JSON list of N, CA and C in Angstrom, two decimals:
[
{"chain": "M", "resi": 1, "resn": "MET", "atom": "N", "xyz": [-14.47, -24.02, 23.08]},
{"chain": "M", "resi": 1, "resn": "MET", "atom": "CA", "xyz": [-14.62, -22.59, 22.93]},
{"chain": "M", "resi": 1, "resn": "MET", "atom": "C", "xyz": [-13.28, -22.03, 22.47]},
{"chain": "M", "resi": 2, "resn": "ARG", "atom": "N", "xyz": [-13.29, -21.21, 21.45]},
{"chain": "M", "resi": 2, "resn": "ARG", "atom": "CA", "xyz": [-12.07, -20.58, 20.94]},
{"chain": "M", "resi": 2, "resn": "ARG", "atom": "C", "xyz": [-12.09, -19.11, 21.30]},
{"chain": "M", "resi": 3, "resn": "LEU", "atom": "N", "xyz": [-10.99, -18.65, 21.88]},
{"chain": "M", "resi": 3, "resn": "LEU", "atom": "CA", "xyz": [-10.87, -17.26, 22.29]},
{"chain": "M", "resi": 3, "resn": "LEU", "atom": "C", "xyz": [-9.74, -16.62, 21.50]},
{"chain": "M", "resi": 4, "resn": "THR", "atom": "N", "xyz": [-9.95, -15.39, 21.07]},
{"chain": "M", "resi": 4, "resn": "THR", "atom": "CA", "xyz": [-8.89, -14.64, 20.42]},
{"chain": "M", "resi": 4, "resn": "THR", "atom": "C", "xyz": [-8.27, -13.73, 21.46]},
{"chain": "M", "resi": 5, "resn": "LEU", "atom": "N", "xyz": [-6.98, -13.89, 21.68]},
{"chain": "M", "resi": 5, "resn": "LEU", "atom": "CA", "xyz": [-6.28, -13.15, 22.73]},
{"chain": "M", "resi": 5, "resn": "LEU", "atom": "C", "xyz": [-5.17, -12.32, 22.14]},
{"chain": "M", "resi": 6, "resn": "ARG", "atom": "N", "xyz": [-4.91, -11.21, 22.79]},
{"chain": "M", "resi": 6, "resn": "ARG", "atom": "CA", "xyz": [-3.70, -10.46, 22.54]},
{"chain": "M", "resi": 6, "resn": "ARG", "atom": "C", "xyz": [-2.91, -10.54, 23.84]},
{"chain": "M", "resi": 7, "resn": "SER", "atom": "N", "xyz": [-1.67, -10.93, 23.75]},
{"chain": "M", "resi": 7, "resn": "SER", "atom": "CA", "xyz": [-0.88, -11.11, 24.96]},
{"chain": "M", "resi": 7, "resn": "SER", "atom": "C", "xyz": [0.48, -10.47, 24.79]},
{"chain": "M", "resi": 8, "resn": "SER", "atom": "N", "xyz": [0.97, -9.88, 25.85]},
{"chain": "M", "resi": 8, "resn": "SER", "atom": "CA", "xyz": [2.34, -9.38, 25.85]},
{"chain": "M", "resi": 8, "resn": "SER", "atom": "C", "xyz": [2.95, -9.63, 27.21]},
{"chain": "M", "resi": 9, "resn": "GLU", "atom": "N", "xyz": [4.23, -9.89, 27.22]},
{"chain": "M", "resi": 9, "resn": "GLU", "atom": "CA", "xyz": [4.94, -10.17, 28.46]},
{"chain": "M", "resi": 9, "resn": "GLU", "atom": "C", "xyz": [5.47, -8.87, 29.03]},
{"chain": "M", "resi": 10, "resn": "ARG", "atom": "N", "xyz": [5.46, -8.76, 30.33]},
{"chain": "M", "resi": 10, "resn": "ARG", "atom": "CA", "xyz": [6.09, -7.64, 31.02]},
{"chain": "M", "resi": 10, "resn": "ARG", "atom": "C", "xyz": [7.18, -8.21, 31.91]},
{"chain": "M", "resi": 11, "resn": "ARG", "atom": "N", "xyz": [8.31, -7.60, 31.92]},
{"chain": "M", "resi": 11, "resn": "ARG", "atom": "CA", "xyz": [9.40, -8.08, 32.76]},
{"chain": "M", "resi": 11, "resn": "ARG", "atom": "C", "xyz": [9.21, -7.60, 34.19]},
{"chain": "M", "resi": 12, "resn": "VAL", "atom": "N", "xyz": [9.41, -8.49, 35.12]},
{"chain": "M", "resi": 12, "resn": "VAL", "atom": "CA", "xyz": [9.35, -8.17, 36.54]},
{"chain": "M", "resi": 12, "resn": "VAL", "atom": "C", "xyz": [10.70, -8.56, 37.12]},
{"chain": "M", "resi": 13, "resn": "LYS", "atom": "N", "xyz": [11.41, -7.59, 37.69]},
{"chain": "M", "resi": 13, "resn": "LYS", "atom": "CA", "xyz": [12.78, -7.83, 38.14]},
{"chain": "M", "resi": 13, "resn": "LYS", "atom": "C", "xyz": [12.90, -8.92, 39.19]},
{"chain": "M", "resi": 14, "resn": "MET", "atom": "N", "xyz": [11.88, -9.11, 40.02]},
{"chain": "M", "resi": 14, "resn": "MET", "atom": "CA", "xyz": [11.96, -10.09, 41.09]},
{"chain": "M", "resi": 14, "resn": "MET", "atom": "C", "xyz": [11.89, -11.52, 40.57]},
{"chain": "M", "resi": 15, "resn": "ILE", "atom": "N", "xyz": [11.44, -11.71, 39.36]},
{"chain": "M", "resi": 15, "resn": "ILE", "atom": "CA", "xyz": [11.29, -13.06, 38.81]},
{"chain": "M", "resi": 15, "resn": "ILE", "atom": "C", "xyz": [12.47, -13.32, 37.87]},
{"chain": "M", "resi": 16, "resn": "PRO", "atom": "N", "xyz": [13.25, -14.37, 38.14]},
{"chain": "M", "resi": 16, "resn": "PRO", "atom": "CA", "xyz": [14.49, -14.58, 37.39]},
{"chain": "M", "resi": 16, "resn": "PRO", "atom": "C", "xyz": [14.31, -14.99, 35.93]},
{"chain": "M", "resi": 17, "resn": "HIS", "atom": "N", "xyz": [13.21, -15.63, 35.59]},
{"chain": "M", "resi": 17, "resn": "HIS", "atom": "CA", "xyz": [13.02, -16.10, 34.21]},
{"chain": "M", "resi": 17, "resn": "HIS", "atom": "C", "xyz": [11.71, -15.53, 33.68]},
{"chain": "M", "resi": 18, "resn": "THR", "atom": "N", "xyz": [11.77, -14.92, 32.51]},
{"chain": "M", "resi": 18, "resn": "THR", "atom": "CA", "xyz": [10.56, -14.40, 31.90]},
{"chain": "M", "resi": 18, "resn": "THR", "atom": "C", "xyz": [10.49, -14.86, 30.46]},
{"chain": "M", "resi": 19, "resn": "LEU", "atom": "N", "xyz": [9.30, -14.95, 29.95]},
{"chain": "M", "resi": 19, "resn": "LEU", "atom": "CA", "xyz": [9.09, -15.35, 28.56]},
{"chain": "M", "resi": 19, "resn": "LEU", "atom": "C", "xyz": [8.61, -14.13, 27.79]},
{"chain": "M", "resi": 20, "resn": "ILE", "atom": "N", "xyz": [9.24, -13.84, 26.68]},
{"chain": "M", "resi": 20, "resn": "ILE", "atom": "CA", "xyz": [8.81, -12.74, 25.83]},
{"chain": "M", "resi": 20, "resn": "ILE", "atom": "C", "xyz": [7.86, -13.31, 24.79]},
{"chain": "M", "resi": 21, "resn": "LEU", "atom": "N", "xyz": [6.64, -12.81, 24.80]},
{"chain": "M", "resi": 21, "resn": "LEU", "atom": "CA", "xyz": [5.62, -13.35, 23.91]},
{"chain": "M", "resi": 21, "resn": "LEU", "atom": "C", "xyz": [4.75, -12.21, 23.42]},
{"chain": "M", "resi": 22, "resn": "LEU", "atom": "N", "xyz": [4.68, -12.05, 22.13]},
{"chain": "M", "resi": 22, "resn": "LEU", "atom": "CA", "xyz": [3.73, -11.13, 21.52]},
{"chain": "M", "resi": 22, "resn": "LEU", "atom": "C", "xyz": [2.82, -12.01, 20.67]},
{"chain": "M", "resi": 23, "resn": "LEU", "atom": "N", "xyz": [1.54, -11.99, 20.97]},
{"chain": "M", "resi": 23, "resn": "LEU", "atom": "CA", "xyz": [0.65, -12.98, 20.38]},
{"chain": "M", "resi": 23, "resn": "LEU", "atom": "C", "xyz": [-0.70, -12.38, 20.08]},
{"chain": "M", "resi": 24, "resn": "MET", "atom": "N", "xyz": [-1.23, -12.67, 18.92]},
{"chain": "M", "resi": 24, "resn": "MET", "atom": "CA", "xyz": [-2.62, -12.39, 18.61]},
{"chain": "M", "resi": 24, "resn": "MET", "atom": "C", "xyz": [-3.08, -13.60, 17.82]},
{"chain": "M", "resi": 25, "resn": "THR", "atom": "N", "xyz": [-3.73, -14.51, 18.49]},
{"chain": "M", "resi": 25, "resn": "THR", "atom": "CA", "xyz": [-4.04, -15.79, 17.88]},
{"chain": "M", "resi": 25, "resn": "THR", "atom": "C", "xyz": [-5.36, -16.33, 18.41]},
{"chain": "M", "resi": 26, "resn": "ILE", "atom": "N", "xyz": [-5.84, -17.37, 17.75]},
{"chain": "M", "resi": 26, "resn": "ILE", "atom": "CA", "xyz": [-7.06, -18.04, 18.19]},
{"chain": "M", "resi": 26, "resn": "ILE", "atom": "C", "xyz": [-6.65, -19.36, 18.83]},
{"chain": "M", "resi": 27, "resn": "VAL", "atom": "N", "xyz": [-7.11, -19.58, 20.05]},
{"chain": "M", "resi": 27, "resn": "VAL", "atom": "CA", "xyz": [-6.71, -20.75, 20.83]},
{"chain": "M", "resi": 27, "resn": "VAL", "atom": "C", "xyz": [-7.94, -21.36, 21.47]},
{"chain": "M", "resi": 28, "resn": "ALA", "atom": "N", "xyz": [-7.98, -22.68, 21.54]},
{"chain": "M", "resi": 28, "resn": "ALA", "atom": "CA", "xyz": [-9.06, -23.37, 22.26]},
{"chain": "M", "resi": 28, "resn": "ALA", "atom": "C", "xyz": [-8.64, -23.52, 23.71]},
{"chain": "M", "resi": 29, "resn": "PHE", "atom": "N", "xyz": [-9.43, -22.95, 24.60]},
{"chain": "M", "resi": 29, "resn": "PHE", "atom": "CA", "xyz": [-9.16, -23.06, 26.03]},
{"chain": "M", "resi": 29, "resn": "PHE", "atom": "C", "xyz": [-10.02, -24.16, 26.62]},
{"chain": "M", "resi": 30, "resn": "GLY", "atom": "N", "xyz": [-9.52, -24.81, 27.66]},
{"chain": "M", "resi": 30, "resn": "GLY", "atom": "CA", "xyz": [-10.25, -25.90, 28.28]},
{"chain": "M", "resi": 30, "resn": "GLY", "atom": "C", "xyz": [-10.18, -27.18, 27.48]},
{"chain": "M", "resi": 31, "resn": "ALA", "atom": "N", "xyz": [-9.30, -27.23, 26.48]},
{"chain": "M", "resi": 31, "resn": "ALA", "atom": "CA", "xyz": [-9.19, -28.40, 25.61]},
{"chain": "M", "resi": 31, "resn": "ALA", "atom": "C", "xyz": [-7.79, -29.00, 25.63]},
{"chain": "M", "resi": 32, "resn": "GLY", "atom": "N", "xyz": [-6.95, -28.57, 26.56]},
{"chain": "M", "resi": 32, "resn": "GLY", "atom": "CA", "xyz": [-5.60, -29.09, 26.66]},
{"chain": "M", "resi": 32, "resn": "GLY", "atom": "C", "xyz": [-4.62, -28.53, 25.64]},
{"chain": "M", "resi": 33, "resn": "GLU", "atom": "N", "xyz": [-4.99, -27.44, 24.95]},
{"chain": "M", "resi": 33, "resn": "GLU", "atom": "CA", "xyz": [-4.09, -26.85, 23.95]},
{"chain": "M", "resi": 33, "resn": "GLU", "atom": "C", "xyz": [-3.10, -25.86, 24.55]},
{"chain": "M", "resi": 34, "resn": "VAL", "atom": "N", "xyz": [-3.38, -25.37, 25.75]},
{"chain": "M", "resi": 34, "resn": "VAL", "atom": "CA", "xyz": [-2.52, -24.37, 26.39]},
{"chain": "M", "resi": 34, "resn": "VAL", "atom": "C", "xyz": [-2.18, -24.84, 27.80]},
{"chain": "M", "resi": 35, "resn": "ILE", "atom": "N", "xyz": [-1.24, -24.16, 28.43]},
{"chain": "M", "resi": 35, "resn": "ILE", "atom": "CA", "xyz": [-0.89, -24.51, 29.80]},
{"chain": "M", "resi": 35, "resn": "ILE", "atom": "C", "xyz": [-2.08, -24.28, 30.73]},
{"chain": "M", "resi": 36, "resn": "LYS", "atom": "N", "xyz": [-2.10, -25.02, 31.82]},
{"chain": "M", "resi": 36, "resn": "LYS", "atom": "CA", "xyz": [-3.23, -24.97, 32.75]},
{"chain": "M", "resi": 36, "resn": "LYS", "atom": "C", "xyz": [-3.44, -23.56, 33.32]},
{"chain": "M", "resi": 37, "resn": "GLY", "atom": "N", "xyz": [-2.37, -22.81, 33.52]},
{"chain": "M", "resi": 37, "resn": "GLY", "atom": "CA", "xyz": [-2.49, -21.44, 34.03]},
{"chain": "M", "resi": 37, "resn": "GLY", "atom": "C", "xyz": [-3.27, -20.54, 33.10]},
{"chain": "M", "resi": 38, "resn": "TRP", "atom": "N", "xyz": [-3.13, -20.74, 31.78]},
{"chain": "M", "resi": 38, "resn": "TRP", "atom": "CA", "xyz": [-3.92, -19.97, 30.82]},
{"chain": "M", "resi": 38, "resn": "TRP", "atom": "C", "xyz": [-5.38, -20.41, 30.88]},
{"chain": "M", "resi": 39, "resn": "ASP", "atom": "N", "xyz": [-5.60, -21.72, 30.92]},
{"chain": "M", "resi": 39, "resn": "ASP", "atom": "CA", "xyz": [-6.98, -22.22, 31.03]},
{"chain": "M", "resi": 39, "resn": "ASP", "atom": "C", "xyz": [-7.68, -21.59, 32.23]},
{"chain": "M", "resi": 40, "resn": "GLU", "atom": "N", "xyz": [-7.05, -21.65, 33.38]},
{"chain": "M", "resi": 40, "resn": "GLU", "atom": "CA", "xyz": [-7.67, -21.12, 34.60]},
{"chain": "M", "resi": 40, "resn": "GLU", "atom": "C", "xyz": [-7.79, -19.60, 34.59]},
{"chain": "M", "resi": 41, "resn": "GLY", "atom": "N", "xyz": [-6.78, -18.93, 34.05]},
{"chain": "M", "resi": 41, "resn": "GLY", "atom": "CA", "xyz": [-6.76, -17.47, 34.10]},
{"chain": "M", "resi": 41, "resn": "GLY", "atom": "C", "xyz": [-7.65, -16.77, 33.11]},
{"chain": "M", "resi": 42, "resn": "VAL", "atom": "N", "xyz": [-7.99, -17.43, 32.02]},
{"chain": "M", "resi": 42, "resn": "VAL", "atom": "CA", "xyz": [-8.73, -16.78, 30.93]},
{"chain": "M", "resi": 42, "resn": "VAL", "atom": "C", "xyz": [-10.21, -17.16, 30.90]},
{"chain": "M", "resi": 43, "resn": "MET", "atom": "N", "xyz": [-10.56, -18.33, 31.41]},
{"chain": "M", "resi": 43, "resn": "MET", "atom": "CA", "xyz": [-11.93, -18.82, 31.25]},
{"chain": "M", "resi": 43, "resn": "MET", "atom": "C", "xyz": [-13.00, -17.92, 31.86]},
{"chain": "M", "resi": 44, "resn": "SER", "atom": "N", "xyz": [-12.70, -17.16, 32.88]},
{"chain": "M", "resi": 44, "resn": "SER", "atom": "CA", "xyz": [-13.71, -16.29, 33.50]},
{"chain": "M", "resi": 44, "resn": "SER", "atom": "C", "xyz": [-13.71, -14.88, 32.93]},
{"chain": "M", "resi": 45, "resn": "MET", "atom": "N", "xyz": [-12.93, -14.62, 31.88]},
{"chain": "M", "resi": 45, "resn": "MET", "atom": "CA", "xyz": [-12.86, -13.28, 31.30]},
{"chain": "M", "resi": 45, "resn": "MET", "atom": "C", "xyz": [-14.04, -13.00, 30.37]},
{"chain": "M", "resi": 46, "resn": "ASN", "atom": "N", "xyz": [-14.35, -11.72, 30.20]},
{"chain": "M", "resi": 46, "resn": "ASN", "atom": "CA", "xyz": [-15.35, -11.26, 29.24]},
{"chain": "M", "resi": 46, "resn": "ASN", "atom": "C", "xyz": [-14.65, -10.60, 28.07]},
{"chain": "M", "resi": 47, "resn": "ILE", "atom": "N", "xyz": [-15.31, -10.52, 26.93]},
{"chain": "M", "resi": 47, "resn": "ILE", "atom": "CA", "xyz": [-14.76, -9.84, 25.75]},
{"chain": "M", "resi": 47, "resn": "ILE", "atom": "C", "xyz": [-14.39, -8.42, 26.14]},
{"chain": "M", "resi": 48, "resn": "GLY", "atom": "N", "xyz": [-13.20, -8.01, 25.73]},
{"chain": "M", "resi": 48, "resn": "GLY", "atom": "CA", "xyz": [-12.70, -6.67, 26.05]},
{"chain": "M", "resi": 48, "resn": "GLY", "atom": "C", "xyz": [-11.95, -6.62, 27.37]},
{"chain": "M", "resi": 49, "resn": "GLY", "atom": "N", "xyz": [-12.02, -7.70, 28.13]},
{"chain": "M", "resi": 49, "resn": "GLY", "atom": "CA", "xyz": [-11.36, -7.74, 29.44]},
{"chain": "M", "resi": 49, "resn": "GLY", "atom": "C", "xyz": [-9.85, -7.86, 29.30]},
{"chain": "M", "resi": 50, "resn": "LYS", "atom": "N", "xyz": [-9.15, -7.27, 30.26]},
{"chain": "M", "resi": 50, "resn": "LYS", "atom": "CA", "xyz": [-7.69, -7.35, 30.33]},
{"chain": "M", "resi": 50, "resn": "LYS", "atom": "C", "xyz": [-7.33, -7.91, 31.69]},
{"chain": "M", "resi": 51, "resn": "ARG", "atom": "N", "xyz": [-6.25, -8.69, 31.71]},
{"chain": "M", "resi": 51, "resn": "ARG", "atom": "CA", "xyz": [-5.86, -9.33, 32.96]},
{"chain": "M", "resi": 51, "resn": "ARG", "atom": "C", "xyz": [-4.36, -9.61, 32.94]},
{"chain": "M", "resi": 52, "resn": "MET", "atom": "N", "xyz": [-3.74, -9.48, 34.11]},
{"chain": "M", "resi": 52, "resn": "MET", "atom": "CA", "xyz": [-2.35, -9.87, 34.28]},
{"chain": "M", "resi": 52, "resn": "MET", "atom": "C", "xyz": [-2.36, -11.27, 34.88]},
{"chain": "M", "resi": 53, "resn": "LEU", "atom": "N", "xyz": [-1.75, -12.23, 34.21]},
{"chain": "M", "resi": 53, "resn": "LEU", "atom": "CA", "xyz": [-1.69, -13.61, 34.70]},
{"chain": "M", "resi": 53, "resn": "LEU", "atom": "C", "xyz": [-0.31, -13.87, 35.29]},
{"chain": "M", "resi": 54, "resn": "PHE", "atom": "N", "xyz": [-0.27, -14.22, 36.56]},
{"chain": "M", "resi": 54, "resn": "PHE", "atom": "CA", "xyz": [0.95, -14.65, 37.23]},
{"chain": "M", "resi": 54, "resn": "PHE", "atom": "C", "xyz": [0.82, -16.16, 37.39]},
{"chain": "M", "resi": 55, "resn": "ILE", "atom": "N", "xyz": [1.55, -16.90, 36.60]},
{"chain": "M", "resi": 55, "resn": "ILE", "atom": "CA", "xyz": [1.38, -18.36, 36.54]},
{"chain": "M", "resi": 55, "resn": "ILE", "atom": "C", "xyz": [2.57, -19.05, 37.21]},
{"chain": "M", "resi": 56, "resn": "PRO", "atom": "N", "xyz": [2.30, -19.78, 38.30]},
{"chain": "M", "resi": 56, "resn": "PRO", "atom": "CA", "xyz": [3.39, -20.51, 38.96]},
{"chain": "M", "resi": 56, "resn": "PRO", "atom": "C", "xyz": [3.84, -21.69, 38.09]},
{"chain": "M", "resi": 57, "resn": "PRO", "atom": "N", "xyz": [5.05, -22.18, 38.31]},
{"chain": "M", "resi": 57, "resn": "PRO", "atom": "CA", "xyz": [5.58, -23.27, 37.47]},
{"chain": "M", "resi": 57, "resn": "PRO", "atom": "C", "xyz": [4.65, -24.48, 37.37]},
{"chain": "M", "resi": 58, "resn": "GLU", "atom": "N", "xyz": [3.98, -24.83, 38.46]},
{"chain": "M", "resi": 58, "resn": "GLU", "atom": "CA", "xyz": [3.13, -26.03, 38.42]},
{"chain": "M", "resi": 58, "resn": "GLU", "atom": "C", "xyz": [1.91, -25.87, 37.52]},
{"chain": "M", "resi": 59, "resn": "LEU", "atom": "N", "xyz": [1.54, -24.63, 37.17]},
{"chain": "M", "resi": 59, "resn": "LEU", "atom": "CA", "xyz": [0.45, -24.40, 36.22]},
{"chain": "M", "resi": 59, "resn": "LEU", "atom": "C", "xyz": [0.98, -23.97, 34.85]},
{"chain": "M", "resi": 60, "resn": "GLY", "atom": "N", "xyz": [2.31, -23.95, 34.73]},
{"chain": "M", "resi": 60, "resn": "GLY", "atom": "CA", "xyz": [2.96, -23.60, 33.47]},
{"chain": "M", "resi": 60, "resn": "GLY", "atom": "C", "xyz": [3.62, -24.82, 32.87]},
{"chain": "M", "resi": 61, "resn": "TYR", "atom": "N", "xyz": [4.95, -24.77, 32.76]},
{"chain": "M", "resi": 61, "resn": "TYR", "atom": "CA", "xyz": [5.70, -25.87, 32.15]},
{"chain": "M", "resi": 61, "resn": "TYR", "atom": "C", "xyz": [6.42, -26.74, 33.17]},
{"chain": "M", "resi": 62, "resn": "GLY", "atom": "N", "xyz": [6.27, -26.41, 34.46]},
{"chain": "M", "resi": 62, "resn": "GLY", "atom": "CA", "xyz": [6.79, -27.25, 35.54]},
{"chain": "M", "resi": 62, "resn": "GLY", "atom": "C", "xyz": [8.26, -27.58, 35.44]},
{"chain": "M", "resi": 63, "resn": "SER", "atom": "N", "xyz": [8.60, -28.80, 35.81]},
{"chain": "M", "resi": 63, "resn": "SER", "atom": "CA", "xyz": [10.00, -29.23, 35.86]},
{"chain": "M", "resi": 63, "resn": "SER", "atom": "C", "xyz": [10.58, -29.51, 34.48]},
{"chain": "M", "resi": 64, "resn": "ARG", "atom": "N", "xyz": [9.75, -29.60, 33.45]},
{"chain": "M", "resi": 64, "resn": "ARG", "atom": "CA", "xyz": [10.26, -29.92, 32.11]},
{"chain": "M", "resi": 64, "resn": "ARG", "atom": "C", "xyz": [10.68, -28.67, 31.33]},
{"chain": "M", "resi": 65, "resn": "GLY", "atom": "N", "xyz": [10.12, -27.49, 31.67]},
{"chain": "M", "resi": 65, "resn": "GLY", "atom": "CA", "xyz": [10.42, -26.29, 30.90]},
{"chain": "M", "resi": 65, "resn": "GLY", "atom": "C", "xyz": [9.85, -26.42, 29.49]},
{"chain": "M", "resi": 66, "resn": "ALA", "atom": "N", "xyz": [10.29, -25.55, 28.60]},
{"chain": "M", "resi": 66, "resn": "ALA", "atom": "CA", "xyz": [9.84, -25.59, 27.21]},
{"chain": "M", "resi": 66, "resn": "ALA", "atom": "C", "xyz": [11.04, -25.32, 26.30]},
{"chain": "M", "resi": 67, "resn": "GLY", "atom": "N", "xyz": [11.76, -26.37, 25.99]},
{"chain": "M", "resi": 67, "resn": "GLY", "atom": "CA", "xyz": [12.91, -26.25, 25.11]},
{"chain": "M", "resi": 67, "resn": "GLY", "atom": "C", "xyz": [13.96, -25.31, 25.66]},
{"chain": "M", "resi": 68, "resn": "ASN", "atom": "N", "xyz": [14.54, -24.50, 24.79]},
{"chain": "M", "resi": 68, "resn": "ASN", "atom": "CA", "xyz": [15.55, -23.53, 25.20]},
{"chain": "M", "resi": 68, "resn": "ASN", "atom": "C", "xyz": [14.94, -22.18, 25.53]},
{"chain": "M", "resi": 69, "resn": "VAL", "atom": "N", "xyz": [13.61, -22.08, 25.51]},
{"chain": "M", "resi": 69, "resn": "VAL", "atom": "CA", "xyz": [12.94, -20.80, 25.72]},
{"chain": "M", "resi": 69, "resn": "VAL", "atom": "C", "xyz": [12.57, -20.58, 27.17]},
{"chain": "M", "resi": 70, "resn": "ILE", "atom": "N", "xyz": [11.98, -21.59, 27.81]},
{"chain": "M", "resi": 70, "resn": "ILE", "atom": "CA", "xyz": [11.51, -21.47, 29.19]},
{"chain": "M", "resi": 70, "resn": "ILE", "atom": "C", "xyz": [12.22, -22.54, 30.02]},
{"chain": "M", "resi": 71, "resn": "PRO", "atom": "N", "xyz": [13.01, -22.11, 31.01]},
{"chain": "M", "resi": 71, "resn": "PRO", "atom": "CA", "xyz": [13.73, -23.09, 31.83]},
{"chain": "M", "resi": 71, "resn": "PRO", "atom": "C", "xyz": [12.79, -23.83, 32.78]},
{"chain": "M", "resi": 72, "resn": "PRO", "atom": "N", "xyz": [13.21, -24.97, 33.31]},
{"chain": "M", "resi": 72, "resn": "PRO", "atom": "CA", "xyz": [12.40, -25.69, 34.30]},
{"chain": "M", "resi": 72, "resn": "PRO", "atom": "C", "xyz": [12.09, -24.80, 35.51]},
{"chain": "M", "resi": 73, "resn": "HIS", "atom": "N", "xyz": [10.92, -24.98, 36.07]},
{"chain": "M", "resi": 73, "resn": "HIS", "atom": "CA", "xyz": [10.46, -24.30, 37.29]},
{"chain": "M", "resi": 73, "resn": "HIS", "atom": "C", "xyz": [10.34, -22.78, 37.13]},
{"chain": "M", "resi": 74, "resn": "ALA", "atom": "N", "xyz": [10.11, -22.31, 35.91]},
{"chain": "M", "resi": 74, "resn": "ALA", "atom": "CA", "xyz": [10.02, -20.87, 35.66]},
{"chain": "M", "resi": 74, "resn": "ALA", "atom": "C", "xyz": [8.60, -20.37, 35.90]},
{"chain": "M", "resi": 75, "resn": "PRO", "atom": "N", "xyz": [8.43, -19.31, 36.70]},
{"chain": "M", "resi": 75, "resn": "PRO", "atom": "CA", "xyz": [7.13, -18.65, 36.79]},
{"chain": "M", "resi": 75, "resn": "PRO", "atom": "C", "xyz": [6.92, -17.83, 35.52]},
{"chain": "M", "resi": 76, "resn": "LEU", "atom": "N", "xyz": [5.67, -17.66, 35.11]},
{"chain": "M", "resi": 76, "resn": "LEU", "atom": "CA", "xyz": [5.35, -16.93, 33.88]},
{"chain": "M", "resi": 76, "resn": "LEU", "atom": "C", "xyz": [4.44, -15.75, 34.21]},
{"chain": "M", "resi": 77, "resn": "ILE", "atom": "N", "xyz": [4.60, -14.67, 33.47]},
{"chain": "M", "resi": 77, "resn": "ILE", "atom": "CA", "xyz": [3.74, -13.49, 33.63]},
{"chain": "M", "resi": 77, "resn": "ILE", "atom": "C", "xyz": [3.26, -13.08, 32.25]},
{"chain": "M", "resi": 78, "resn": "PHE", "atom": "N", "xyz": [1.95, -12.94, 32.11]},
{"chain": "M", "resi": 78, "resn": "PHE", "atom": "CA", "xyz": [1.35, -12.51, 30.85]},
{"chain": "M", "resi": 78, "resn": "PHE", "atom": "C", "xyz": [0.33, -11.43, 31.12]},
{"chain": "M", "resi": 79, "resn": "GLU", "atom": "N", "xyz": [0.30, -10.43, 30.26]},
{"chain": "M", "resi": 79, "resn": "GLU", "atom": "CA", "xyz": [-0.78, -9.45, 30.24]},
{"chain": "M", "resi": 79, "resn": "GLU", "atom": "C", "xyz": [-1.63, -9.82, 29.04]},
{"chain": "M", "resi": 80, "resn": "VAL", "atom": "N", "xyz": [-2.89, -10.18, 29.28]},
{"chain": "M", "resi": 80, "resn": "VAL", "atom": "CA", "xyz": [-3.74, -10.66, 28.19]},
{"chain": "M", "resi": 80, "resn": "VAL", "atom": "C", "xyz": [-4.98, -9.78, 28.03]},
{"chain": "M", "resi": 81, "resn": "GLU", "atom": "N", "xyz": [-5.48, -9.74, 26.82]},
{"chain": "M", "resi": 81, "resn": "GLU", "atom": "CA", "xyz": [-6.72, -9.04, 26.50]},
{"chain": "M", "resi": 81, "resn": "GLU", "atom": "C", "xyz": [-7.57, -9.99, 25.67]},
{"chain": "M", "resi": 82, "resn": "LEU", "atom": "N", "xyz": [-8.81, -10.21, 26.08]},
{"chain": "M", "resi": 82, "resn": "LEU", "atom": "CA", "xyz": [-9.71, -11.10, 25.35]},
{"chain": "M", "resi": 82, "resn": "LEU", "atom": "C", "xyz": [-10.42, -10.29, 24.27]},
{"chain": "M", "resi": 83, "resn": "LEU", "atom": "N", "xyz": [-10.18, -10.64, 23.01]},
{"chain": "M", "resi": 83, "resn": "LEU", "atom": "CA", "xyz": [-10.72, -9.89, 21.88]},
{"chain": "M", "resi": 83, "resn": "LEU", "atom": "C", "xyz": [-12.01, -10.47, 21.34]},
{"chain": "M", "resi": 84, "resn": "ASP", "atom": "N", "xyz": [-12.18, -11.80, 21.41]},
{"chain": "M", "resi": 84, "resn": "ASP", "atom": "CA", "xyz": [-13.35, -12.42, 20.80]},
{"chain": "M", "resi": 84, "resn": "ASP", "atom": "C", "xyz": [-13.55, -13.81, 21.39]},
{"chain": "M", "resi": 85, "resn": "ILE", "atom": "N", "xyz": [-14.78, -14.30, 21.35]},
{"chain": "M", "resi": 85, "resn": "ILE", "atom": "CA", "xyz": [-15.11, -15.66, 21.77]},
{"chain": "M", "resi": 85, "resn": "ILE", "atom": "C", "xyz": [-15.90, -16.31, 20.65]},
{"chain": "M", "resi": 86, "resn": "ARG", "atom": "N", "xyz": [-15.48, -17.51, 20.24]},
{"chain": "M", "resi": 86, "resn": "ARG", "atom": "CA", "xyz": [-16.20, -18.28, 19.22]},
{"chain": "M", "resi": 86, "resn": "ARG", "atom": "C", "xyz": [-16.48, -19.66, 19.77]},
{"chain": "M", "resi": 87, "resn": "LYS", "atom": "N", "xyz": [-17.69, -20.13, 19.56]},
{"chain": "M", "resi": 87, "resn": "LYS", "atom": "CA", "xyz": [-18.04, -21.47, 20.05]},
{"chain": "M", "resi": 87, "resn": "LYS", "atom": "C", "xyz": [-18.04, -22.47, 18.93]}
]
């Protein structure tokens, strides 16, 4: 299943590491293309739905991080909107 999402990051002062992401893309969920936190957080959404995803490190990039962008053990926060679903 491919979902079209719009996502933006919001900074939360209590969380030391945040990822800035502005995205409007088509992604396959449940197929290993995205972090597990996105798979779990988005699969129950309906078209037009909006949700704040608070993703702990173990459902994000864990101890490996993501290059120079996301440090190891970083929690992630995303505000997402589901725009479309394609099968």
